[in-house]
PDB file of C-alpha atoms in Angstrom:
ATOM      1  CA  UNK A   1     -10.257  42.337   6.510  1.00 66.00           C
ATOM      2  CA  UNK A   2      -9.680  43.666  10.370  1.00 65.00           C
ATOM      3  CA  UNK A   3      -6.977  45.651  10.396  1.00 90.00           C
ATOM      4  CA  UNK A   4      -5.395  45.841  14.058  1.00 95.00           C
ATOM      5  CA  UNK A   5      -2.681  48.283  13.679  1.00 96.00           C
ATOM      6  CA  UNK A   6      -0.178  49.904  16.018  1.00 96.00           C
ATOM      7  CA  UNK A   7       1.627  52.586  16.184  1.00 88.00           C
ATOM      8  CA  UNK A   8       5.282  50.831  17.485  1.00 91.00           C
ATOM      9  CA  UNK A   9       7.196  47.937  16.215  1.00 93.00           C
ATOM     10  CA  UNK A  10       9.964  48.744  18.601  1.00 95.00           C
ATOM     11  CA  UNK A  11      10.441  51.048  21.815  1.00 96.00           C
ATOM     12  CA  UNK A  12      12.665  51.324  23.851  1.00 97.00           C
ATOM     13  CA  UNK A  13      12.789  53.809  27.312  1.00 97.00           C
ATOM     14  CA  UNK A  14      13.783  55.114  29.741  1.00 97.00           C
ATOM     15  CA  UNK A  15      12.863  54.188  33.599  1.00 97.00           C
ATOM     16  CA  UNK A  16      11.306  56.291  35.108  1.00 97.00           C
ATOM     17  CA  UNK A  17       9.235  57.447  31.780  1.00 97.00           C
ATOM     18  CA  UNK A  18       5.241  57.799  30.703  1.00 97.00           C
ATOM     19  CA  UNK A  19       4.426  55.560  27.881  1.00 97.00           C
ATOM     20  CA  UNK A  20       1.902  55.418  25.293  1.00 97.00           C
ATOM     21  CA  UNK A  21       1.000  52.373  23.240  1.00 97.00           C
ATOM     22  CA  UNK A  22      -1.344  53.383  21.000  1.00 97.00           C
ATOM     23  CA  UNK A  23      -3.641  50.238  19.078  1.00 97.00           C
ATOM     24  CA  UNK A  24      -5.784  51.130  15.906  1.00 97.00           C
ATOM     25  CA  UNK A  25      -8.743  48.970  14.387  1.00 96.00           C
ATOM     26  CA  UNK A  26     -10.902  49.733  11.294  1.00 94.00           C
ATOM     27  CA  UNK A  27     -13.397  46.861  11.992  1.00 89.00           C
ATOM     28  CA  UNK A  28     -15.639  48.724  14.147  1.00 91.00           C
ATOM     29  CA  UNK A  29     -15.447  46.548  16.751  1.00 91.00           C
ATOM     30  CA  UNK A  30     -16.235  46.855  20.340  1.00 90.00           C
ATOM     31  CA  UNK A  31     -13.976  45.026  22.369  1.00 90.00           C
ATOM     32  CA  UNK A  32      -9.811  45.948  22.727  1.00 93.00           C
ATOM     33  CA  UNK A  33      -7.640  44.328  24.639  1.00 93.00           C
ATOM     34  CA  UNK A  34      -4.179  44.726  25.846  1.00 95.00           C
ATOM     35  CA  UNK A  35      -1.608  42.156  26.396  1.00 94.00           C
ATOM     36  CA  UNK A  36       1.767  41.345  27.196  1.00 95.00           C
ATOM     37  CA  UNK A  37       4.074  38.158  26.227  1.00 94.00           C
ATOM     38  CA  UNK A  38       6.796  36.756  28.119  1.00 93.00           C
ATOM     39  CA  UNK A  39       8.746  34.254  27.235  1.00 88.00           C
ATOM     40  CA  UNK A  40       7.716  30.838  29.524  1.00 81.00           C
ATOM     41  CA  UNK A  41       4.464  33.255  30.735  1.00 82.00           C
ATOM     42  CA  UNK A  42       1.910  32.913  28.094  1.00 83.00           C
ATOM     43  CA  UNK A  43      -0.270  35.728  26.733  1.00 88.00           C
ATOM     44  CA  UNK A  44      -1.429  37.478  29.691  1.00 90.00           C
ATOM     45  CA  UNK A  45      -4.529  40.073  29.907  1.00 89.00           C
ATOM     46  CA  UNK A  46      -3.682  43.858  31.437  1.00 94.00           C
ATOM     47  CA  UNK A  47      -6.948  45.328  29.999  1.00 93.00           C
ATOM     48  CA  UNK A  48      -9.982  45.163  28.305  1.00 91.00           C
ATOM     49  CA  UNK A  49     -13.135  47.805  27.160  1.00 92.00           C
ATOM     50  CA  UNK A  50     -15.877  46.639  26.103  1.00 89.00           C
ATOM     51  CA  UNK A  51     -16.585  49.965  24.749  1.00 91.00           C
ATOM     52  CA  UNK A  52     -16.313  54.600  24.716  1.00 95.00           C
ATOM     53  CA  UNK A  53     -15.254  55.133  28.059  1.00 94.00           C
ATOM     54  CA  UNK A  54     -15.514  51.704  29.659  1.00 93.00           C
ATOM     55  CA  UNK A  55     -12.491  49.389  31.205  1.00 93.00           C
ATOM     56  CA  UNK A  56     -12.451  46.360  33.272  1.00 91.00           C
ATOM     57  CA  UNK A  57      -8.814  44.836  34.842  1.00 91.00           C
ATOM     58  CA  UNK A  58      -7.766  41.806  32.976  1.00 88.00           C
ATOM     59  CA  UNK A  59      -5.152  39.163  35.644  1.00 87.00           C
ATOM     60  CA  UNK A  60      -2.888  42.327  35.632  1.00 93.00           C
ATOM     61  CA  UNK A  61      -3.120  45.352  35.483  1.00 95.00           C
ATOM     62  CA  UNK A  62      -0.633  46.670  38.279  1.00 96.00           C
ATOM     63  CA  UNK A  63       1.802  49.796  36.694  1.00 96.00           C
ATOM     64  CA  UNK A  64      -0.731  49.928  33.660  1.00 97.00           C
ATOM     65  CA  UNK A  65      -3.865  51.928  32.638  1.00 97.00           C
ATOM     66  CA  UNK A  66      -6.032  52.688  29.719  1.00 97.00           C
ATOM     67  CA  UNK A  67      -7.964  55.277  28.090  1.00 97.00           C
ATOM     68  CA  UNK A  68     -10.689  54.289  25.209  1.00 97.00           C
ATOM     69  CA  UNK A  69     -12.445  57.689  24.155  1.00 97.00           C
ATOM     70  CA  UNK A  70     -12.898  56.769  20.944  1.00 97.00           C
ATOM     71  CA  UNK A  71     -14.354  53.262  19.291  1.00 96.00           C
ATOM     72  CA  UNK A  72     -11.622  52.204  17.571  1.00 96.00           C
ATOM     73  CA  UNK A  73      -8.595  52.866  19.517  1.00 97.00           C
ATOM     74  CA  UNK A  74      -7.806  51.807  22.581  1.00 97.00           C
ATOM     75  CA  UNK A  75      -4.602  52.889  24.556  1.00 97.00           C
ATOM     76  CA  UNK A  76      -2.109  51.580  27.401  1.00 98.00           C
ATOM     77  CA  UNK A  77      -0.116  54.055  29.322  1.00 98.00           C
ATOM     78  CA  UNK A  78       2.160  53.097  31.250  1.00 97.00           C
ATOM     79  CA  UNK A  79       2.482  55.553  34.578  1.00 94.00           C
ATOM     80  CA  UNK A  80       6.677  55.577  35.016  1.00 96.00           C
ATOM     81  CA  UNK A  81       7.700  52.308  33.190  1.00 97.00           C
ATOM     82  CA  UNK A  82      10.439  49.941  35.323  1.00 97.00           C
ATOM     83  CA  UNK A  83      12.501  47.076  34.106  1.00 97.00           C
ATOM     84  CA  UNK A  84       9.932  44.525  34.733  1.00 96.00           C
ATOM     85  CA  UNK A  85       7.993  46.242  31.815  1.00 98.00           C
ATOM     86  CA  UNK A  86       9.622  44.866  28.908  1.00 97.00           C
ATOM     87  CA  UNK A  87       8.074  42.864  27.048  1.00 97.00           C
ATOM     88  CA  UNK A  88       6.215  42.095  23.843  1.00 96.00           C
ATOM     89  CA  UNK A  89       3.040  43.995  24.112  1.00 97.00           C
ATOM     90  CA  UNK A  90       0.348  43.063  21.682  1.00 97.00           C
ATOM     91  CA  UNK A  91      -3.411  44.684  21.024  1.00 96.00           C
ATOM     92  CA  UNK A  92      -7.222  42.902  20.186  1.00 94.00           C
ATOM     93  CA  UNK A  93     -10.058  43.218  19.074  1.00 92.00           C
ATOM     94  CA  UNK A  94     -13.624  41.743  18.506  1.00 88.00           C
ATOM     95  CA  UNK A  95     -17.092  42.092  17.440  1.00 84.00           C
ATOM     96  CA  UNK A  96     -19.791  42.262  19.420  1.00 76.00           C
ATOM     97  CA  UNK A  97     -22.470  39.895  17.123  1.00 74.00           C
ATOM     98  CA  UNK A  98     -19.642  37.251  17.420  1.00 65.00           C
ATOM     99  CA  UNK A  99     -18.873  37.435  21.048  1.00 59.00           C
ATOM    100  CA  UNK A 100     -17.844  33.283  21.313  1.00 62.00           C
ATOM    101  CA  UNK A 101     -15.427  33.897  17.581  1.00 70.00           C
ATOM    102  CA  UNK A 102     -12.431  35.284  16.273  1.00 85.00           C
ATOM    103  CA  UNK A 103      -9.976  37.946  18.234  1.00 88.00           C
ATOM    104  CA  UNK A 104      -8.184  39.460  15.678  1.00 92.00           C
ATOM    105  CA  UNK A 105      -4.883  40.589  16.682  1.00 94.00           C
ATOM    106  CA  UNK A 106      -2.039  43.316  16.697  1.00 96.00           C
ATOM    107  CA  UNK A 107       1.963  42.613  14.766  1.00 94.00           C
ATOM    108  CA  UNK A 108       2.472  43.440  18.503  1.00 95.00           C
ATOM    109  CA  UNK A 109       4.906  46.222  20.192  1.00 96.00           C
ATOM    110  CA  UNK A 110       8.180  45.578  21.255  1.00 96.00           C
ATOM    111  CA  UNK A 111       9.037  47.322  24.627  1.00 97.00           C
ATOM    112  CA  UNK A 112      12.849  47.494  25.865  1.00 97.00           C
ATOM    113  CA  UNK A 113      13.048  49.444  29.494  1.00 97.00           C
ATOM    114  CA  UNK A 114      16.190  50.215  30.187  1.00 96.00           C
TER     115      UNK A 114
ATOM    116  CA  UNK B   1     -11.834  28.522  32.071  1.00 54.00           C
ATOM    117  CA  UNK B   2     -11.422  24.466  32.160  1.00 59.00           C
ATOM    118  CA  UNK B   3      -7.827  23.652  31.352  1.00 84.00           C
ATOM    119  CA  UNK B   4      -5.726  22.038  28.021  1.00 90.00           C
ATOM    120  CA  UNK B   5      -2.870  20.089  27.291  1.00 92.00           C
ATOM    121  CA  UNK B   6      -0.804  20.139  24.031  1.00 94.00           C
ATOM    122  CA  UNK B   7       2.457  18.714  23.626  1.00 95.00           C
ATOM    123  CA  UNK B   8       5.464  21.110  23.362  1.00 94.00           C
ATOM    124  CA  UNK B   9       6.735  20.828  20.120  1.00 96.00           C
ATOM    125  CA  UNK B  10       5.968  18.694  17.334  1.00 97.00           C
ATOM    126  CA  UNK B  11       7.818  18.658  13.780  1.00 96.00           C
ATOM    127  CA  UNK B  12       6.302  17.953  10.458  1.00 96.00           C
ATOM    128  CA  UNK B  13       8.352  17.139   6.673  1.00 96.00           C
ATOM    129  CA  UNK B  14       6.668  19.918   4.302  1.00 96.00           C
ATOM    130  CA  UNK B  15       3.631  18.346   2.355  1.00 95.00           C
ATOM    131  CA  UNK B  16       2.358  16.017   3.979  1.00 95.00           C
ATOM    132  CA  UNK B  17      -0.517  16.211   6.600  1.00 95.00           C
ATOM    133  CA  UNK B  18      -0.816  17.261  10.340  1.00 97.00           C
ATOM    134  CA  UNK B  19      -2.539  15.890  13.469  1.00 97.00           C
ATOM    135  CA  UNK B  20      -1.508  18.633  15.763  1.00 97.00           C
ATOM    136  CA  UNK B  21      -3.265  17.598  19.450  1.00 97.00           C
ATOM    137  CA  UNK B  22      -5.063  18.813  21.982  1.00 96.00           C
ATOM    138  CA  UNK B  23      -6.636  16.856  25.407  1.00 94.00           C
ATOM    139  CA  UNK B  24      -9.185  18.836  27.935  1.00 92.00           C
ATOM    140  CA  UNK B  25     -10.433  16.910  29.954  1.00 91.00           C
ATOM    141  CA  UNK B  26     -12.461  18.975  32.154  1.00 88.00           C
ATOM    142  CA  UNK B  27     -14.603  20.544  28.844  1.00 88.00           C
ATOM    143  CA  UNK B  28     -17.709  21.653  30.377  1.00 85.00           C
ATOM    144  CA  UNK B  29     -21.182  21.798  27.700  1.00 83.00           C
ATOM    145  CA  UNK B  30     -20.727  25.448  27.058  1.00 82.00           C
ATOM    146  CA  UNK B  31     -16.986  25.643  26.001  1.00 85.00           C
ATOM    147  CA  UNK B  32     -15.980  26.566  22.913  1.00 88.00           C
ATOM    148  CA  UNK B  33     -12.319  24.953  21.506  1.00 91.00           C
ATOM    149  CA  UNK B  34     -11.215  27.858  20.045  1.00 92.00           C
ATOM    150  CA  UNK B  35      -7.794  26.831  18.087  1.00 95.00           C
ATOM    151  CA  UNK B  36      -4.838  29.781  17.695  1.00 95.00           C
ATOM    152  CA  UNK B  37      -1.782  29.628  15.791  1.00 96.00           C
ATOM    153  CA  UNK B  38       1.382  32.520  16.216  1.00 95.00           C
ATOM    154  CA  UNK B  39       3.896  32.926  13.606  1.00 94.00           C
ATOM    155  CA  UNK B  40       7.397  33.907  14.458  1.00 89.00           C
ATOM    156  CA  UNK B  41       7.136  37.440  15.652  1.00 87.00           C
ATOM    157  CA  UNK B  42       3.726  38.397  14.965  1.00 91.00           C
ATOM    158  CA  UNK B  43       0.308  38.515  16.596  1.00 93.00           C
ATOM    159  CA  UNK B  44      -1.554  35.099  17.116  1.00 94.00           C
ATOM    160  CA  UNK B  45      -4.211  34.295  14.722  1.00 94.00           C
ATOM    161  CA  UNK B  46      -7.167  33.020  14.858  1.00 93.00           C
ATOM    162  CA  UNK B  47      -7.112  29.380  12.799  1.00 95.00           C
ATOM    163  CA  UNK B  48     -11.189  28.159  13.852  1.00 94.00           C
ATOM    164  CA  UNK B  49     -13.302  26.805  16.336  1.00 92.00           C
ATOM    165  CA  UNK B  50     -16.203  24.451  16.842  1.00 91.00           C
ATOM    166  CA  UNK B  51     -18.177  23.489  19.992  1.00 90.00           C
ATOM    167  CA  UNK B  52     -19.297  19.557  19.021  1.00 91.00           C
ATOM    168  CA  UNK B  53     -18.763  19.153  15.032  1.00 89.00           C
ATOM    169  CA  UNK B  54     -15.806  18.627  13.109  1.00 92.00           C
ATOM    170  CA  UNK B  55     -15.039  22.363  11.744  1.00 93.00           C
ATOM    171  CA  UNK B  56     -13.662  22.685   8.322  1.00 94.00           C
ATOM    172  CA  UNK B  57     -12.235  26.130   6.903  1.00 92.00           C
ATOM    173  CA  UNK B  58      -9.927  27.210   4.098  1.00 90.00           C
ATOM    174  CA  UNK B  59      -6.969  26.672   6.856  1.00 90.00           C
ATOM    175  CA  UNK B  60      -7.728  23.883   8.969  1.00 95.00           C
ATOM    176  CA  UNK B  61     -10.357  20.758   9.098  1.00 97.00           C
ATOM    177  CA  UNK B  62     -10.974  20.715  13.704  1.00 97.00           C
ATOM    178  CA  UNK B  63     -12.030  16.675  14.848  1.00 97.00           C
ATOM    179  CA  UNK B  64     -13.509  16.782  17.850  1.00 96.00           C
ATOM    180  CA  UNK B  65     -14.270  13.526  20.130  1.00 95.00           C
ATOM    181  CA  UNK B  66     -17.047  12.288  20.770  1.00 94.00           C
ATOM    182  CA  UNK B  67     -16.919  12.664  23.719  1.00 94.00           C
ATOM    183  CA  UNK B  68     -15.343  16.246  23.780  1.00 94.00           C
ATOM    184  CA  UNK B  69     -13.135  15.432  25.462  1.00 94.00           C
ATOM    185  CA  UNK B  70      -9.671  15.363  23.007  1.00 95.00           C
ATOM    186  CA  UNK B  71      -9.088  18.212  19.580  1.00 96.00           C
ATOM    187  CA  UNK B  72      -7.414  17.752  16.854  1.00 97.00           C
ATOM    188  CA  UNK B  73      -6.093  20.706  14.695  1.00 97.00           C
ATOM    189  CA  UNK B  74      -5.118  18.647  11.655  1.00 97.00           C
ATOM    190  CA  UNK B  75      -3.521  20.769   8.859  1.00 97.00           C
ATOM    191  CA  UNK B  76      -4.100  19.349   5.627  1.00 94.00           C
ATOM    192  CA  UNK B  77      -0.540  20.332   3.835  1.00 94.00           C
ATOM    193  CA  UNK B  78       2.049  21.713   6.192  1.00 95.00           C
ATOM    194  CA  UNK B  79       4.082  24.617   4.394  1.00 96.00           C
ATOM    195  CA  UNK B  80       6.994  25.970   5.406  1.00 95.00           C
ATOM    196  CA  UNK B  81       4.702  29.048   6.397  1.00 94.00           C
ATOM    197  CA  UNK B  82       3.090  26.717   8.987  1.00 96.00           C
ATOM    198  CA  UNK B  83       5.970  26.644  11.496  1.00 97.00           C
ATOM    199  CA  UNK B  84       4.140  29.074  14.300  1.00 96.00           C
ATOM    200  CA  UNK B  85       2.875  27.880  17.414  1.00 95.00           C
ATOM    201  CA  UNK B  86       0.037  26.321  17.960  1.00 97.00           C
ATOM    202  CA  UNK B  87      -2.539  27.401  21.188  1.00 95.00           C
ATOM    203  CA  UNK B  88      -5.810  25.294  22.171  1.00 94.00           C
ATOM    204  CA  UNK B  89      -8.123  26.802  24.190  1.00 89.00           C
ATOM    205  CA  UNK B  90     -10.977  26.188  26.058  1.00 86.00           C
ATOM    206  CA  UNK B  91     -13.649  29.511  26.179  1.00 80.00           C
ATOM    207  CA  UNK B  92     -16.827  29.383  28.012  1.00 70.00           C
ATOM    208  CA  UNK B  93     -20.167  30.760  26.120  1.00 62.00           C
ATOM    209  CA  UNK B  94     -19.784  34.346  26.684  1.00 61.00           C
ATOM    210  CA  UNK B  95     -23.711  35.861  27.597  1.00 56.00           C
ATOM    211  CA  UNK B  96     -22.287  38.979  28.305  1.00 56.00           C
ATOM    212  CA  UNK B  97     -19.668  41.884  27.022  1.00 53.00           C
ATOM    213  CA  UNK B  98     -18.321  42.362  29.575  1.00 49.00           C
ATOM    214  CA  UNK B  99     -16.928  38.888  30.117  1.00 56.00           C
ATOM    215  CA  UNK B 100     -13.193  37.970  29.986  1.00 51.00           C
ATOM    216  CA  UNK B 101     -11.050  36.426  27.123  1.00 63.00           C
ATOM    217  CA  UNK B 102      -9.072  33.389  25.790  1.00 73.00           C
ATOM    218  CA  UNK B 103      -6.895  32.163  28.344  1.00 76.00           C
ATOM    219  CA  UNK B 104      -3.619  31.383  26.333  1.00 82.00           C
ATOM    220  CA  UNK B 105      -1.417  28.312  26.659  1.00 82.00           C
ATOM    221  CA  UNK B 106       2.130  27.135  26.051  1.00 85.00           C
ATOM    222  CA  UNK B 107       0.831  26.239  22.554  1.00 93.00           C
ATOM    223  CA  UNK B 108       2.018  23.444  21.067  1.00 96.00           C
ATOM    224  CA  UNK B 109       5.572  24.824  18.400  1.00 95.00           C
ATOM    225  CA  UNK B 110       5.148  23.210  15.727  1.00 97.00           C
ATOM    226  CA  UNK B 111       8.827  22.786  13.188  1.00 97.00           C
ATOM    227  CA  UNK B 112       8.348  22.091   9.040  1.00 96.00           C
ATOM    228  CA  UNK B 113      11.408  20.781   7.715  1.00 95.00           C
ATOM    229  CA  UNK B 114      12.078  21.106   3.966  1.00 93.00           C
TER     230      UNK B 114
END
């Protein structure tokens, strides 16, 4: 089975800190995604990457950046965390061989910014 | 992406079939119908997807109306572990890997009573 692993289940940070959220997948998938999920707003796409060193903005990229130096790893970076970035962050991956098929999600990181 | 409409919540009894409806009257001919579910404190997981014909897998069945303006996810025998939020999503056929993502709405929260 595909495994998408997010480095932390819960994270508490202070306003202004630089925050790194890490995601690793073990199925050689080309495409990786970062979403955030907030009550009443559903899942919203922050960034995605379809290849190493490639990235594209999603619907809400402001305040975030990403890094994809290796195929299996996709990092989300909050340059200067703010309280409105308190949220559940979900990483996902998908194979190029199955463009119309499934996304595989990690279990999520609940980030609290104080 | 075309819009879907789902009931906010549904209840079911354990070991009974569950029919989760989804309306998508503006679906286009190339839109796939995807279903995902999200268990409490987990990331979404793929359930099933289809284009025109009904589909079955080990988790569920997908019944697609002849005019494709609606579909129904069928859980043949609900268990307590099926309590989750179920998302119905339309996704146009992807031709280029840099195309974006699945857009998750608010879904249907399914409760299963023992």
